[in-house]
Coordinates of C-alpha atoms in Angstrom, one line a residue:
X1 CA 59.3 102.2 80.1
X2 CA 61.5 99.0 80.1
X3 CA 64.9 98.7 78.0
X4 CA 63.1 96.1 75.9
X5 CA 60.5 98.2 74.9
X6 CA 63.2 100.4 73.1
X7 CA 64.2 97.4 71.5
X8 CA 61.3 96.2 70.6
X9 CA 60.2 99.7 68.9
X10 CA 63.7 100.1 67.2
X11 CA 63.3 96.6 65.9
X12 CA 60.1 97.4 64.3
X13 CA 61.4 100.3 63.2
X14 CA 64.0 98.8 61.0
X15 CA 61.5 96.2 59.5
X16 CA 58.6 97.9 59.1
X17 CA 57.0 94.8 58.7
X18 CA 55.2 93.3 61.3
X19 CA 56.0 89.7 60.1
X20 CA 59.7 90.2 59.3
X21 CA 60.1 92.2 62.8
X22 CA 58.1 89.3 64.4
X23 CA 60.5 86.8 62.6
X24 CA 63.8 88.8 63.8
X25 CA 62.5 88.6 67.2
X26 CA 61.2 85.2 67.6
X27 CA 57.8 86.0 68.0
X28 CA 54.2 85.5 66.4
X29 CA 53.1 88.4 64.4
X30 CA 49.6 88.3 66.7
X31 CA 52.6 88.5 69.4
X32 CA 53.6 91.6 68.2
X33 CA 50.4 93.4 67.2
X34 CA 49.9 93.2 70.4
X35 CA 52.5 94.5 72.5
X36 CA 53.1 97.8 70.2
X37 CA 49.2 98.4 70.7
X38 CA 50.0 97.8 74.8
X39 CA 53.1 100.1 74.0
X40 CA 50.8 102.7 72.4
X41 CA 48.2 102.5 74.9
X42 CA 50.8 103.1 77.9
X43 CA 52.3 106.0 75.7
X44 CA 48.6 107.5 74.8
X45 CA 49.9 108.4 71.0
X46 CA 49.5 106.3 67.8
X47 CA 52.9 105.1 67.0
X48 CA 52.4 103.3 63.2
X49 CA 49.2 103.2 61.4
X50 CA 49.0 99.9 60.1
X51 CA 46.3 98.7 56.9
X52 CA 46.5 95.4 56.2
X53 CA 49.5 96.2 53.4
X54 CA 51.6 98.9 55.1
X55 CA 53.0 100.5 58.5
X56 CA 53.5 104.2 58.0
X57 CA 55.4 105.8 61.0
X58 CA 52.8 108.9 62.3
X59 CA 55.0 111.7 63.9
X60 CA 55.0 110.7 67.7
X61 CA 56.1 107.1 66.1
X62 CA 59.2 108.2 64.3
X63 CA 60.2 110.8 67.1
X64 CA 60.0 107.9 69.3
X65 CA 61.9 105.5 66.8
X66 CA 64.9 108.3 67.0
X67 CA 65.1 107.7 70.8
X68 CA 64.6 104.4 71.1
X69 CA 67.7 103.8 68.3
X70 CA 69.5 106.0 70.7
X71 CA 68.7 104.5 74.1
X72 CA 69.6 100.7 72.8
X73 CA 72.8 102.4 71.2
X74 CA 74.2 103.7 74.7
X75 CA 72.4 100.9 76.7
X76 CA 75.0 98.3 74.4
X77 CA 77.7 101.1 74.8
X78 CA 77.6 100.8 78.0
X79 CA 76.9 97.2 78.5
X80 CA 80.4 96.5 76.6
X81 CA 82.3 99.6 78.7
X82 CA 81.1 97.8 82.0
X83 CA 81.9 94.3 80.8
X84 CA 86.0 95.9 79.6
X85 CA 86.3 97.3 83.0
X86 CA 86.0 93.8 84.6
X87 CA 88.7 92.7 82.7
X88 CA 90.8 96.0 82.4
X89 CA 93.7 97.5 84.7
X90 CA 91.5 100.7 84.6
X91 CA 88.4 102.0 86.5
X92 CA 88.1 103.2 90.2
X93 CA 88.2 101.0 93.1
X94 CA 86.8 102.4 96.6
X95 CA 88.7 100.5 99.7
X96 CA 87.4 100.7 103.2
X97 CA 89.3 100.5 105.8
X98 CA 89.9 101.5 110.0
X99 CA 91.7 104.0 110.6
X100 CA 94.3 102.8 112.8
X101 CA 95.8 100.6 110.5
X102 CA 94.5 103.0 107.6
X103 CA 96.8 105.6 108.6
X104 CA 99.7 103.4 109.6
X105 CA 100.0 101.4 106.3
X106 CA 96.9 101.3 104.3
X107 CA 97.2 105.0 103.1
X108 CA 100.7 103.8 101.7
X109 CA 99.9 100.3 100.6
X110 CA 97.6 102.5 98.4
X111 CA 99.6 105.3 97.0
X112 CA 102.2 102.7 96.1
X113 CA 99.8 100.4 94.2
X114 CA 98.3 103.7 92.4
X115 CA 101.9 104.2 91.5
X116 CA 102.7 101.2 89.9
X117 CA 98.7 100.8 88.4
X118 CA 97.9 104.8 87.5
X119 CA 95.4 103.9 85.6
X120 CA 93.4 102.6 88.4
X121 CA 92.1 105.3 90.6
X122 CA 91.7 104.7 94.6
X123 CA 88.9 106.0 96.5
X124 CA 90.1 105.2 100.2
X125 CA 87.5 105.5 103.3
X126 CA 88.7 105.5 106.3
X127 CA 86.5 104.8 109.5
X128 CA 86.2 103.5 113.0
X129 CA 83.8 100.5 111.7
X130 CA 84.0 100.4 108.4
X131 CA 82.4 96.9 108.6
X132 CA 79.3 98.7 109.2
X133 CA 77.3 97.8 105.6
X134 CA 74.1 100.1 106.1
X135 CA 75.2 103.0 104.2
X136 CA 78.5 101.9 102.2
X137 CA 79.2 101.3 98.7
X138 CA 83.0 99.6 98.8
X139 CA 84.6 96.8 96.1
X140 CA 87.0 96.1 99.6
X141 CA 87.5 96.3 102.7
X142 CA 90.5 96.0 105.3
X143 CA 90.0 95.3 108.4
X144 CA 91.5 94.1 111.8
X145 CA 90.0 91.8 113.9
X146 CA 87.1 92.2 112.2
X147 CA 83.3 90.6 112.9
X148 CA 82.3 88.3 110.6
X149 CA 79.3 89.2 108.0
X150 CA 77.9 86.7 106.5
X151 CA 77.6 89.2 103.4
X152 CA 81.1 89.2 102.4
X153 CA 84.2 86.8 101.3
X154 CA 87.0 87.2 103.6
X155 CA 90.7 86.4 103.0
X156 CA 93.4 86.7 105.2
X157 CA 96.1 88.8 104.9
X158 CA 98.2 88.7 107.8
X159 CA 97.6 86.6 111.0
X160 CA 98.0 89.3 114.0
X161 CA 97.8 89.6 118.0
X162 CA 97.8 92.3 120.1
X163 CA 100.5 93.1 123.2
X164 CA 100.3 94.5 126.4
X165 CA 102.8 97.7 126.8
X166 CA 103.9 100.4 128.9
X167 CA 106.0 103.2 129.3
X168 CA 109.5 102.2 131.7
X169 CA 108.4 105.4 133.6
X170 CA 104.8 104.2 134.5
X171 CA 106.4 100.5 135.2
X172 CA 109.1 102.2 137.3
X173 CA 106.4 103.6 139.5
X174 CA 103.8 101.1 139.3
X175 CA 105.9 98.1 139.0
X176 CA 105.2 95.5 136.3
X177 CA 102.4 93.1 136.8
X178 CA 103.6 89.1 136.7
X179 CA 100.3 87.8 136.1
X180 CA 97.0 88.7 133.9
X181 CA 95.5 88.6 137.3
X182 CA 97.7 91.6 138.2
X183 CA 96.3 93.5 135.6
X184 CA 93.2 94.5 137.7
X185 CA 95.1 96.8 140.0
X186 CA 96.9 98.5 137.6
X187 CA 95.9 101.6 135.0
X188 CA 94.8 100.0 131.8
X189 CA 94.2 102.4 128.8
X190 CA 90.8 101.3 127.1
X191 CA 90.4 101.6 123.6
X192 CA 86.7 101.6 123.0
X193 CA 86.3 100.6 119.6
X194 CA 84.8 97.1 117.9
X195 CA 84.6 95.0 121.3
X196 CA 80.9 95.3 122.7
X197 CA 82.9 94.9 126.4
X198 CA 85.4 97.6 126.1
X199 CA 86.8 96.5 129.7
X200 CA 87.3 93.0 128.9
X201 CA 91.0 92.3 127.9
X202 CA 91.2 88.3 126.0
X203 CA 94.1 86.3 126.5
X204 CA 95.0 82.8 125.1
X205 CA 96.0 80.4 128.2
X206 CA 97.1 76.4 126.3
X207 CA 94.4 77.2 124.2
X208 CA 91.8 78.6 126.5
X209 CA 89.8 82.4 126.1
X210 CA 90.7 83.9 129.6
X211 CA 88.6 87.0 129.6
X212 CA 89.6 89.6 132.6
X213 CA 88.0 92.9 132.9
X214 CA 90.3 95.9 133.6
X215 CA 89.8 99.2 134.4
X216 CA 91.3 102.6 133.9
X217 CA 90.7 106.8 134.1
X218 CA 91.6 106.9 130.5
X219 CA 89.7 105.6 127.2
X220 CA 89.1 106.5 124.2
X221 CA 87.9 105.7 120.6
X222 CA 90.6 106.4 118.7
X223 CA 94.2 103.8 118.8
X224 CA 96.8 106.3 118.1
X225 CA 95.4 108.5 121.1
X226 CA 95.6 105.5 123.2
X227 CA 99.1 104.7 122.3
X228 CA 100.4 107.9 123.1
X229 CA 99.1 107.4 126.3
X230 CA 101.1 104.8 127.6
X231 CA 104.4 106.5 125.7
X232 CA 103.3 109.3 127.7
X233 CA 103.4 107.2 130.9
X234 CA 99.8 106.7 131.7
X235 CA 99.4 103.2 131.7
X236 CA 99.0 99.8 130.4
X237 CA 97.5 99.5 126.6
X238 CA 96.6 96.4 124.5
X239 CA 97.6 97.6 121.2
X240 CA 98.7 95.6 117.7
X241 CA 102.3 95.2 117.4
X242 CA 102.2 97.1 113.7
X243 CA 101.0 99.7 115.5
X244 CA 103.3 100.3 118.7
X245 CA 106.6 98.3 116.8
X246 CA 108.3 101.6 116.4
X247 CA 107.7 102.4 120.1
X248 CA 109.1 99.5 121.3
X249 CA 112.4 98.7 119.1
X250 CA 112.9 102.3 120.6
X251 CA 112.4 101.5 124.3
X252 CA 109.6 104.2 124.6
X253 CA 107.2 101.3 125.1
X254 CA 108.6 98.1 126.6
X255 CA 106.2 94.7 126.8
X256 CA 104.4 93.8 129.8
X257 CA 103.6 90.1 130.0
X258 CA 104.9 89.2 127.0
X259 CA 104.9 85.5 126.8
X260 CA 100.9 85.8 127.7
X261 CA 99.5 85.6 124.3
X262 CA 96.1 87.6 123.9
X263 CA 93.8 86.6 121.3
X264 CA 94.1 86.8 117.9
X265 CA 92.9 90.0 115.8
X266 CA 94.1 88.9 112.4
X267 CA 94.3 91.4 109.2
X268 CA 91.1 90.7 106.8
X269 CA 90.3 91.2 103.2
X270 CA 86.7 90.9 102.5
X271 CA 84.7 91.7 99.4
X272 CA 81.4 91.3 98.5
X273 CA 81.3 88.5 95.6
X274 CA 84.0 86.3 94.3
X275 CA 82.1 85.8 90.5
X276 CA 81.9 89.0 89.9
X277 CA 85.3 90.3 90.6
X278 CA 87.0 93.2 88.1
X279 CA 90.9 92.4 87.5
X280 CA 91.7 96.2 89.1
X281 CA 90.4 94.2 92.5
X282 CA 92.3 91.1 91.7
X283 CA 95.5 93.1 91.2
X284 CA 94.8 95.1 94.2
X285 CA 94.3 91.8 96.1
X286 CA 97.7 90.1 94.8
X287 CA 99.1 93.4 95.9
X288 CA 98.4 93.5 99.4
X289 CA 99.0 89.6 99.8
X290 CA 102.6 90.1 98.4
X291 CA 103.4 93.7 100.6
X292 CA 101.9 93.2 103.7
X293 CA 103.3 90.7 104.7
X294 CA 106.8 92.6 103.7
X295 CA 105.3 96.1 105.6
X296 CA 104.2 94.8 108.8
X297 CA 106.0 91.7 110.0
X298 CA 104.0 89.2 112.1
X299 CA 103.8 89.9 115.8
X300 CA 104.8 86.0 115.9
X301 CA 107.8 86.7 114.3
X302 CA 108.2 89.2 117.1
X303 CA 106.9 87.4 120.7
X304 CA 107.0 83.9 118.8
X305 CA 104.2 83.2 119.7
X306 CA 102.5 80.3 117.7

């Protein structure tokens, strides 16, 4: 059964005149005839018995009448509740995001923006690749350095590069390299997560991709593992400045080759369709445009690079 046929039937029902329900509907009485006898053959009951000067309802017709009044009633209930939420500060909004910069300021982003919205509830889902579409159902996502899909709207929140650091212990013993070159004798930290080549570090020489493939006896696929790594004195790491900021305003971490830009691994909005976007996502979005950039300060602002 379609919606329409519920209509249709409850349409009738009110008329119970084939000529005045074919007028209501904008259809020929012939029209009509024949789709309640298609409607009747598909349920395999007699619905109305019909003599060329009355409709009289049998029982199956006016048991079906009462649900079909009731199915259009919640259909158009629900049609208006679904067109308020689009333009109402309430509903639930589920947010994807990776975990590194989940845990570090996403989790928060989000229990302040429930704070000042609580009528808006946050589902937030955390993962490794949450850019991975097979099996998610998401109003946003939030990623880093994220792939493209071709899917998705993308906005950017924050432009963002990743640094080389180290411990002063490990660079006390292993000395600090002075050239990306350099970087292929030393312990490198892997973080094996988005890149298809986990090996291959990216830097930006006047304007050109250097790739150089490094190599270490650590790796892992999870950032804040790899960043205690090098505070624990293991080795180099390539990890985003709002990640390892505390680290290094601290000394724990210091920069190695810090006037060698690497590539850039900006902060992404995406969502699946700009026309049909609910306010509780456009506030969400104005929120994180106006805080982010307040939370986590550009690693420009902090290298200067350009």
């Amino acid at each position: 059964m379609r919606i329409d046929d519920f209509h249709f039937f409850a349409t009738i029902g009110e008329e119970m005149n084939l000529t005045a329900a074919a007028r209501s509907m904008g259809m020929s009485v012939s029209a009509v005839s024949r789709r309640l006898t298609d409607l009747e053959n598909r349920l395999g009951v007699r619905l109305i018995h019909r003599t060329s000067r009355q409709m009289v309802m049998t029982a199956e017709g006016l048991l079906f009448l009462e649900g079909s009044r009731r199915i259009v009633h919640e259909a158009e209930v629900l049609r208006a509740d679904v067109a308020n939420s689009v333009d109402s500060e309430r509903g639930t909004l589920v947010i994807c995001g990776t975990l590194g910069f989940g845990r570090t300021h996403l989790s928060e982003l989000v229990a302040d923006f429930h704070r000042a919205h609580p009528n808006i509830e946050v589902h937030l889902e955390l993962s490794a690749d949450p850019f991975d579409l097979e099996n998610s159902r998401f109003d946003m996502l939030v990623g880093v350095g994220a792939a493209k899909d071709s899917q998705l709207v993308y906005r950017r929140l924050l432009r963002n590069r990743r640094v080389l650091c180290a411990s002063p212990d490990y660079l006390e013993r292993r000395g600090a390299p002075h050239s990306i070159h350099e970087l292929r004798d030393h312990d490198c930290l892997i973080l094996s997560e988005h890149e298809p080549d986990f090996n291959l570090w990216k830097f930006e020489l006047d304007g050109v991709i250097t790739p150089i493939r490094v190599r270490g006896p650590l790796r892992c696929n999870d950032g804040d593992t790899v960043t205690r790594w090098a505070v624990q004195g293991h080795g180099i790491a390539m990890r985003s400045v709002w990640n390892v900021r505390p680290y290094l305003e601290t000394g724990q971490l210091v920069p190695v080759l810090a006037d060698v830009p690497t590539i850039r691994s900006d902060i992404y909005l995406a969502f699946p369709n700009t026309e049909l976007y609910p306010l509780r996502a456009q506030r969400f979005t104005e929120f994180l445009q106006r805080e982010i950039p307040k939370r986590v300060k550009s690693p420009d602002d902090f290298f200067g690079f350009s």
